[in-house]
Amino acid sequence: MKVLVIGSGGREHAIIWKLSQSRVVDRIYCAPGNAGISEIAECIEVESKNLSAFVDFVKYEWIDLTVVGPEEPLAKGIVDLFLKEGRKIIGPTKAGAQIEGSKVFAKEFMKRYKIPTAKYQVFNSYKHAEEYIRLKGAPIVIKADGLAAGKGVFIAKTHDEAMDALKLIMKEKLFGPAGDRVVIEEYLQGQEVSYLVFTDGKTIVPMVTSKDHKRLLDNDEGPNTGGMGTFSPNPIITPELEKEILETVIQPTIMGLRAEGIIYKGILYAGLMIVNGKPYVLEFNCRFGDPETQVILPRLETDIIDIFMSISEQRLSKVNVKWKDGASLCVILASHGYPGTYKKGIPISGLEMVKRLKDVMVFHSGTGFDEEGKIVTDGGRVLGITALGEDLKDARNKVYNAIELIHFDGMQYRKDIGLTI
Ligand code: AMP
Ligand code: GLY
């Protein structure tokens, strides 16, 4: 089989790493990919603004299956386009992707189906939003409606911070039309968990649980990022809590979408806050998480192609999905300055040494080649060092020992992933 993966980060590297172990996959392409991905897949340039260029590519290369990493092509309707052309692709249609693509859609959907989430109001008038913030006071959470590359959420601790966030989104249009509307919601305090499932629109197959660490610095301090580290399993999710998440969040979501004529196929990711033992949805994503995927897929035993094909053909109930016991952990090595501005093109050393370590995987997030063909930094998040272990402590030790071997100027990372749960 020939498979195309769309995307360029650590998540896509992990998907491709898993695909490369499939007994039926003999060729993998990635558009556009990165330096690490190019070791196991053929990286290609496709004009990504033009979704039909992907259709042309899969027709020309006789690609059997396409897997979409990031949300943007899904929100723009890449799946609808592929299905119209009779091509297999993993991910929801444009209508299904609204669950991530519009926070307003997601909140109103949750209200319709009584899915637990923070109390909120939607505003398209700056003046009314300002009045609401004054009325409610801080802490309060301000969210741009549309996609904002993971940067559209502001947790305001003070009234002034809330006003600043509102101005950035609605007046200065930091995220363009994504900020035409805002969701303003109550601040929830609790423990965050990432809960991902495979679904073919009928059957739901949970993945192993995980936890992301969104803040830049140890002890959850500093600004929000795309994710600085993950581990799996997330011990907070007991079997009882998992049952509750499935019954109050995941099943009503898939069924609610179906009731509205949307057969949601692909990956559903619920970002949850556990407050007093109860799950509340912070956000839905219509794709794999990054860096959750880097800890989830190394624990998957089943051939991932069996899962993808059964999603595409709506026979997921027939697949026996198996996971490895033990644990996995991933720490992101980021560029100096991330999540703000950072330099690119900085040489990375030590990658060859880490390759020899048992149970350790390096998933590249933002890397490229210099003129001499050496691997250099090419993004804010650069590498995700991942290990499998008997338990979280074992996985953590393996990851931090491997990090000792890797260096690039300005490298920053959290030291506390897996230390406290
Ligand atoms: P989102 O993209 O909506 O998940 O928001 C990004 C991050 O902001 C989440 O992972 C949480 O850490 C935080 N967050 C979002 N909504 C809330 C909320 N209502 N209360 C507290 N923290 C939140
Ligand atoms: N790790 C957070 C995300 O993928 O959205």
PDB file of C-alpha atoms in Angstrom, residues 152-356:
ATOM      1  CA  GLY A 152      -6.463  31.930  20.482  1.00  0.00           C
ATOM      2  CA  VAL A 153      -7.172  31.161  24.152  1.00  0.00           C
ATOM      3  CA  PHE A 154      -6.382  33.640  26.922  1.00  0.00           C
ATOM      4  CA  ILE A 155      -6.648  32.787  30.600  1.00  0.00           C
ATOM      5  CA  ALA A 156      -7.037  36.215  32.174  1.00  0.00           C
ATOM      6  CA  LYS A 157      -6.154  36.432  35.858  1.00  0.00           C
ATOM      7  CA  THR A 158      -7.126  40.092  36.139  1.00  0.00           C
ATOM      8  CA  HIS A 159      -9.706  42.379  34.603  1.00  0.00           C
ATOM      9  CA  ASP A 160      -6.930  44.239  32.704  1.00  0.00           C
ATOM     10  CA  GLU A 161      -5.568  41.010  31.219  1.00  0.00           C
ATOM     11  CA  ALA A 162      -9.065  40.119  30.043  1.00  0.00           C
ATOM     12  CA  MET A 163      -9.496  43.527  28.379  1.00  0.00           C
ATOM     13  CA  ASP A 164      -6.088  43.227  26.721  1.00  0.00           C
ATOM     14  CA  ALA A 165      -6.988  39.807  25.340  1.00  0.00           C
ATOM     15  CA  LEU A 166     -10.335  41.049  24.056  1.00  0.00           C
ATOM     16  CA  LYS A 167      -8.640  43.990  22.321  1.00  0.00           C
ATOM     17  CA  LEU A 168      -6.046  41.731  20.694  1.00  0.00           C
ATOM     18  CA  ILE A 169      -8.718  39.375  19.371  1.00  0.00           C
ATOM     19  CA  MET A 170     -11.550  41.718  18.405  1.00  0.00           C
ATOM     20  CA  LYS A 171      -9.954  45.115  17.755  1.00  0.00           C
ATOM     21  CA  GLU A 172      -6.410  44.393  16.603  1.00  0.00           C
ATOM     22  CA  LYS A 173      -7.594  41.226  14.834  1.00  0.00           C
ATOM     23  CA  LEU A 174      -4.495  39.290  15.820  1.00  0.00           C
ATOM     24  CA  PHE A 175      -6.074  36.140  14.357  1.00  0.00           C
ATOM     25  CA  GLY A 176      -7.930  37.850  11.514  1.00  0.00           C
ATOM     26  CA  PRO A 177     -11.583  36.849  10.996  1.00  0.00           C
ATOM     27  CA  ALA A 178     -11.135  34.046  13.571  1.00  0.00           C
ATOM     28  CA  GLY A 179     -11.646  36.867  16.072  1.00  0.00           C
ATOM     29  CA  ASP A 180     -14.907  38.249  14.665  1.00  0.00           C
ATOM     30  CA  ARG A 181     -16.647  36.425  17.488  1.00  0.00           C
ATOM     31  CA  VAL A 182     -15.406  35.468  20.939  1.00  0.00           C
ATOM     32  CA  VAL A 183     -16.449  32.925  23.518  1.00  0.00           C
ATOM     33  CA  ILE A 184     -16.081  34.198  27.060  1.00  0.00           C
ATOM     34  CA  GLU A 185     -16.283  31.428  29.617  1.00  0.00           C
ATOM     35  CA  GLU A 186     -15.843  30.705  33.275  1.00  0.00           C
ATOM     36  CA  TYR A 187     -12.411  29.675  34.480  1.00  0.00           C
ATOM     37  CA  LEU A 188     -12.307  26.025  35.523  1.00  0.00           C
ATOM     38  CA  GLN A 189      -9.776  24.791  38.033  1.00  0.00           C
ATOM     39  CA  GLY A 190      -8.857  21.143  38.067  1.00  0.00           C
ATOM     40  CA  GLN A 191      -6.695  18.564  36.364  1.00  0.00           C
ATOM     41  CA  GLU A 192      -6.345  18.520  32.611  1.00  0.00           C
ATOM     42  CA  VAL A 193      -6.539  15.315  30.602  1.00  0.00           C
ATOM     43  CA  SER A 194      -6.416  14.527  26.902  1.00  0.00           C
ATOM     44  CA  TYR A 195      -8.902  11.887  25.837  1.00  0.00           C
ATOM     45  CA  LEU A 196      -8.695  10.624  22.261  1.00  0.00           C
ATOM     46  CA  VAL A 197     -10.753   8.033  20.432  1.00  0.00           C
ATOM     47  CA  PHE A 198     -10.902   6.470  17.005  1.00  0.00           C
ATOM     48  CA  THR A 199     -14.383   6.444  15.531  1.00  0.00           C
ATOM     49  CA  ASP A 200     -16.082   5.485  12.276  1.00  0.00           C
ATOM     50  CA  GLY A 201     -19.201   7.447  13.208  1.00  0.00           C
ATOM     51  CA  LYS A 202     -20.804   4.380  14.841  1.00  0.00           C
ATOM     52  CA  THR A 203     -18.193   2.568  16.910  1.00  0.00           C
ATOM     53  CA  ILE A 204     -15.913   4.337  19.375  1.00  0.00           C
ATOM     54  CA  VAL A 205     -12.502   2.863  20.239  1.00  0.00           C
ATOM     55  CA  PRO A 206     -10.702   4.738  23.036  1.00  0.00           C
ATOM     56  CA  MET A 207      -6.977   5.276  22.796  1.00  0.00           C
ATOM     57  CA  VAL A 208      -4.797   4.973  25.887  1.00  0.00           C
ATOM     58  CA  THR A 209      -5.117   8.052  28.101  1.00  0.00           C
ATOM     59  CA  SER A 210      -2.568  10.852  28.206  1.00  0.00           C
ATOM     60  CA  LYS A 211      -1.744  14.206  29.703  1.00  0.00           C
ATOM     61  CA  ASP A 212      -0.334  17.235  27.925  1.00  0.00           C
ATOM     62  CA  HIS A 213       1.639  20.054  29.593  1.00  0.00           C
ATOM     63  CA  LYS A 214       0.665  23.251  27.816  1.00  0.00           C
ATOM     64  CA  ARG A 215       2.630  25.783  29.847  1.00  0.00           C
ATOM     65  CA  LEU A 216       6.198  26.578  28.839  1.00  0.00           C
ATOM     66  CA  LEU A 217       7.834  26.286  32.257  1.00  0.00           C
ATOM     67  CA  ASP A 218       8.075  23.799  35.126  1.00  0.00           C
ATOM     68  CA  ASN A 219       5.210  23.754  37.634  1.00  0.00           C
ATOM     69  CA  ASP A 220       2.818  24.900  34.890  1.00  0.00           C
ATOM     70  CA  GLU A 221       4.163  28.426  34.811  1.00  0.00           C
ATOM     71  CA  GLY A 222       4.820  30.731  31.869  1.00  0.00           C
ATOM     72  CA  PRO A 223       2.806  31.166  28.672  1.00  0.00           C
ATOM     73  CA  ASN A 224       0.644  28.569  26.927  1.00  0.00           C
ATOM     74  CA  THR A 225       2.348  26.621  24.136  1.00  0.00           C
ATOM     75  CA  GLY A 226       1.334  23.930  21.675  1.00  0.00           C
ATOM     76  CA  GLY A 227       2.415  21.375  24.324  1.00  0.00           C
ATOM     77  CA  MET A 228       5.780  20.846  26.057  1.00  0.00           C
ATOM     78  CA  GLY A 229       5.489  17.219  27.078  1.00  0.00           C
ATOM     79  CA  THR A 230       3.115  14.320  27.519  1.00  0.00           C
ATOM     80  CA  PHE A 231       2.821  10.998  29.231  1.00  0.00           C
ATOM     81  CA  SER A 232       0.573   7.962  28.999  1.00  0.00           C
ATOM     82  CA  PRO A 233      -1.321   6.543  30.814  1.00  0.00           C
ATOM     83  CA  ASN A 234      -2.770   9.462  32.745  1.00  0.00           C
ATOM     84  CA  PRO A 235      -3.301   7.951  36.212  1.00  0.00           C
ATOM     85  CA  ILE A 236      -6.019  10.485  37.001  1.00  0.00           C
ATOM     86  CA  ILE A 237      -8.337   8.640  34.649  1.00  0.00           C
ATOM     87  CA  THR A 238      -9.687   5.766  36.693  1.00  0.00           C
ATOM     88  CA  PRO A 239     -11.936   3.179  35.016  1.00  0.00           C
ATOM     89  CA  GLU A 240     -14.967   4.916  36.603  1.00  0.00           C
ATOM     90  CA  LEU A 241     -13.926   8.312  35.283  1.00  0.00           C
ATOM     91  CA  GLU A 242     -13.239   6.844  31.843  1.00  0.00           C
ATOM     92  CA  LYS A 243     -16.760   5.385  31.811  1.00  0.00           C
ATOM     93  CA  GLU A 244     -18.157   8.797  32.717  1.00  0.00           C
ATOM     94  CA  ILE A 245     -16.112  10.515  29.979  1.00  0.00           C
ATOM     95  CA  LEU A 246     -17.413   8.055  27.416  1.00  0.00           C
ATOM     96  CA  GLU A 247     -21.020   8.316  28.575  1.00  0.00           C
ATOM     97  CA  THR A 248     -21.265  12.056  29.166  1.00  0.00           C
ATOM     98  CA  VAL A 249     -18.863  13.406  26.544  1.00  0.00           C
ATOM     99  CA  ILE A 250     -17.747  11.088  23.751  1.00  0.00           C
ATOM    100  CA  GLN A 251     -20.887   9.089  22.991  1.00  0.00           C
ATOM    101  CA  PRO A 252     -23.260  12.102  23.094  1.00  0.00           C
ATOM    102  CA  THR A 253     -20.870  13.969  20.803  1.00  0.00           C
ATOM    103  CA  ILE A 254     -20.726  11.283  18.128  1.00  0.00           C
ATOM    104  CA  MET A 255     -24.465  10.638  18.440  1.00  0.00           C
ATOM    105  CA  GLY A 256     -25.317  14.340  18.460  1.00  0.00           C
ATOM    106  CA  LEU A 257     -23.281  14.911  15.322  1.00  0.00           C
ATOM    107  CA  ARG A 258     -25.027  11.977  13.688  1.00  0.00           C
ATOM    108  CA  ALA A 259     -28.423  13.405  14.675  1.00  0.00           C
ATOM    109  CA  GLU A 260     -27.386  16.545  12.799  1.00  0.00           C
ATOM    110  CA  GLY A 261     -26.484  14.560   9.703  1.00  0.00           C
ATOM    111  CA  ILE A 262     -22.725  14.427  10.340  1.00  0.00           C
ATOM    112  CA  ILE A 263     -21.127  10.980  10.242  1.00  0.00           C
ATOM    113  CA  TYR A 264     -17.934  11.780  12.114  1.00  0.00           C
ATOM    114  CA  LYS A 265     -15.076   9.525  10.999  1.00  0.00           C
ATOM    115  CA  GLY A 266     -11.498   9.788  12.197  1.00  0.00           C
ATOM    116  CA  ILE A 267     -10.070  10.933  15.481  1.00  0.00           C
ATOM    117  CA  LEU A 268     -11.993  12.809  18.149  1.00  0.00           C
ATOM    118  CA  TYR A 269      -9.875  14.452  20.829  1.00  0.00           C
ATOM    119  CA  ALA A 270     -11.530  15.927  23.918  1.00  0.00           C
ATOM    120  CA  GLY A 271      -9.427  18.281  26.009  1.00  0.00           C
ATOM    121  CA  LEU A 272     -10.997  17.932  29.452  1.00  0.00           C
ATOM    122  CA  MET A 273     -10.725  19.569  32.837  1.00  0.00           C
ATOM    123  CA  ILE A 274     -11.542  17.221  35.713  1.00  0.00           C
ATOM    124  CA  VAL A 275     -13.247  19.302  38.403  1.00  0.00           C
ATOM    125  CA  ASN A 276     -14.198  17.495  41.621  1.00  0.00           C
ATOM    126  CA  GLY A 277     -14.020  14.178  39.797  1.00  0.00           C
ATOM    127  CA  LYS A 278     -16.275  15.273  36.907  1.00  0.00           C
ATOM    128  CA  PRO A 279     -15.153  15.871  33.298  1.00  0.00           C
ATOM    129  CA  TYR A 280     -15.801  19.230  31.583  1.00  0.00           C
ATOM    130  CA  VAL A 281     -14.884  19.837  27.943  1.00  0.00           C
ATOM    131  CA  LEU A 282     -12.376  22.657  27.390  1.00  0.00           C
ATOM    132  CA  GLU A 283     -12.145  22.018  23.679  1.00  0.00           C
ATOM    133  CA  PHE A 284     -12.616  19.414  20.983  1.00  0.00           C
ATOM    134  CA  ASN A 285     -10.020  18.686  18.347  1.00  0.00           C
ATOM    135  CA  CYS A 286     -10.835  16.860  15.131  1.00  0.00           C
ATOM    136  CA  ARG A 287      -7.390  15.221  14.821  1.00  0.00           C
ATOM    137  CA  PHE A 288      -4.562  13.580  16.735  1.00  0.00           C
ATOM    138  CA  GLY A 289      -2.877  15.707  19.446  1.00  0.00           C
ATOM    139  CA  ASP A 290       0.674  16.937  19.313  1.00  0.00           C
ATOM    140  CA  PRO A 291       2.557  15.790  21.429  1.00  0.00           C
ATOM    141  CA  GLU A 292      -0.084  13.287  22.660  1.00  0.00           C
ATOM    142  CA  THR A 293       0.376  11.143  19.538  1.00  0.00           C
ATOM    143  CA  GLN A 294       4.070  10.740  20.340  1.00  0.00           C
ATOM    144  CA  VAL A 295       3.142   8.844  23.537  1.00  0.00           C
ATOM    145  CA  ILE A 296      -0.042   7.146  22.339  1.00  0.00           C
ATOM    146  CA  LEU A 297       1.119   5.471  19.123  1.00  0.00           C
ATOM    147  CA  PRO A 298       4.254   3.820  20.606  1.00  0.00           C
ATOM    148  CA  ARG A 299       1.819   1.994  22.916  1.00  0.00           C
ATOM    149  CA  LEU A 300      -0.359   0.741  20.043  1.00  0.00           C
ATOM    150  CA  GLU A 301       0.188  -2.922  19.213  1.00  0.00           C
ATOM    151  CA  THR A 302      -2.354  -3.302  16.423  1.00  0.00           C
ATOM    152  CA  ASP A 303      -1.329  -2.484  12.855  1.00  0.00           C
ATOM    153  CA  ILE A 304      -2.528   1.109  12.463  1.00  0.00           C
ATOM    154  CA  ILE A 305      -3.570   0.423   8.870  1.00  0.00           C
ATOM    155  CA  ASP A 306      -6.173  -2.053  10.119  1.00  0.00           C
ATOM    156  CA  ILE A 307      -7.656   0.743  12.219  1.00  0.00           C
ATOM    157  CA  PHE A 308      -7.510   3.373   9.479  1.00  0.00           C
ATOM    158  CA  MET A 309      -9.015   1.100   6.812  1.00  0.00           C
ATOM    159  CA  SER A 310     -11.809   0.014   9.124  1.00  0.00           C
ATOM    160  CA  ILE A 311     -12.629   3.653   9.934  1.00  0.00           C
ATOM    161  CA  SER A 312     -12.762   4.445   6.263  1.00  0.00           C
ATOM    162  CA  GLU A 313     -14.994   1.427   5.549  1.00  0.00           C
ATOM    163  CA  GLN A 314     -17.103   1.835   8.721  1.00  0.00           C
ATOM    164  CA  ARG A 315     -16.285  -1.535  10.225  1.00  0.00           C
ATOM    165  CA  LEU A 316     -14.275  -0.428  13.265  1.00  0.00           C
ATOM    166  CA  SER A 317     -16.331  -2.730  15.514  1.00  0.00           C
ATOM    167  CA  LYS A 318     -14.596  -5.692  13.816  1.00  0.00           C
ATOM    168  CA  VAL A 319     -11.053  -4.655  14.781  1.00  0.00           C
ATOM    169  CA  ASN A 320      -9.487  -5.843  18.001  1.00  0.00           C
ATOM    170  CA  VAL A 321      -7.375  -2.853  19.014  1.00  0.00           C
ATOM    171  CA  LYS A 322      -4.606  -3.776  21.446  1.00  0.00           C
ATOM    172  CA  TRP A 323      -2.306  -1.574  23.523  1.00  0.00           C
ATOM    173  CA  LYS A 324       0.963  -2.257  25.308  1.00  0.00           C
ATOM    174  CA  ASP A 325       1.044  -2.215  29.105  1.00  0.00           C
ATOM    175  CA  GLY A 326       3.593   0.025  30.787  1.00  0.00           C
ATOM    176  CA  ALA A 327       3.984   3.713  30.061  1.00  0.00           C
ATOM    177  CA  SER A 328       5.423   6.250  27.674  1.00  0.00           C
ATOM    178  CA  LEU A 329       6.637   9.795  28.089  1.00  0.00           C
ATOM    179  CA  CYS A 330       7.653  12.588  25.710  1.00  0.00           C
ATOM    180  CA  VAL A 331       9.563  15.800  26.411  1.00  0.00           C
ATOM    181  CA  ILE A 332       9.668  18.576  23.822  1.00  0.00           C
ATOM    182  CA  LEU A 333      12.961  20.339  23.169  1.00  0.00           C
ATOM    183  CA  ALA A 334      12.121  23.853  21.992  1.00  0.00           C
ATOM    184  CA  SER A 335      13.998  26.806  20.524  1.00  0.00           C
ATOM    185  CA  HIS A 336      15.021  29.759  22.665  1.00  0.00           C
ATOM    186  CA  GLY A 337      12.235  32.345  22.450  1.00  0.00           C
ATOM    187  CA  TYR A 338       9.408  29.869  21.767  1.00  0.00           C
ATOM    188  CA  PRO A 339       6.372  30.383  21.938  1.00  0.00           C
ATOM    189  CA  GLY A 340       7.418  33.886  20.810  1.00  0.00           C
ATOM    190  CA  THR A 341       9.948  34.524  18.075  1.00  0.00           C
ATOM    191  CA  TYR A 342      12.986  32.279  17.662  1.00  0.00           C
ATOM    192  CA  LYS A 343      15.905  31.688  15.333  1.00  0.00           C
ATOM    193  CA  LYS A 344      16.053  28.797  12.897  1.00  0.00           C
ATOM    194  CA  GLY A 345      18.966  26.956  11.314  1.00  0.00           C
ATOM    195  CA  ILE A 346      20.816  26.076  14.541  1.00  0.00           C
ATOM    196  CA  PRO A 347      22.827  22.806  14.311  1.00  0.00           C
ATOM    197  CA  ILE A 348      21.601  19.869  16.428  1.00  0.00           C
ATOM    198  CA  SER A 349      24.082  17.356  17.828  1.00  0.00           C
ATOM    199  CA  GLY A 350      23.663  13.959  19.473  1.00  0.00           C
ATOM    200  CA  LEU A 351      20.852  12.506  17.352  1.00  0.00           C
ATOM    201  CA  GLU A 352      22.951   9.568  16.162  1.00  0.00           C
ATOM    202  CA  MET A 353      23.844   8.596  19.741  1.00  0.00           C
ATOM    203  CA  VAL A 354      20.210   8.617  20.828  1.00  0.00           C
ATOM    204  CA  LYS A 355      19.288   6.314  17.940  1.00  0.00           C
ATOM    205  CA  ARG A 356      21.234   3.528  19.646  1.00  0.00           C
TER     206      ARG A 356
END
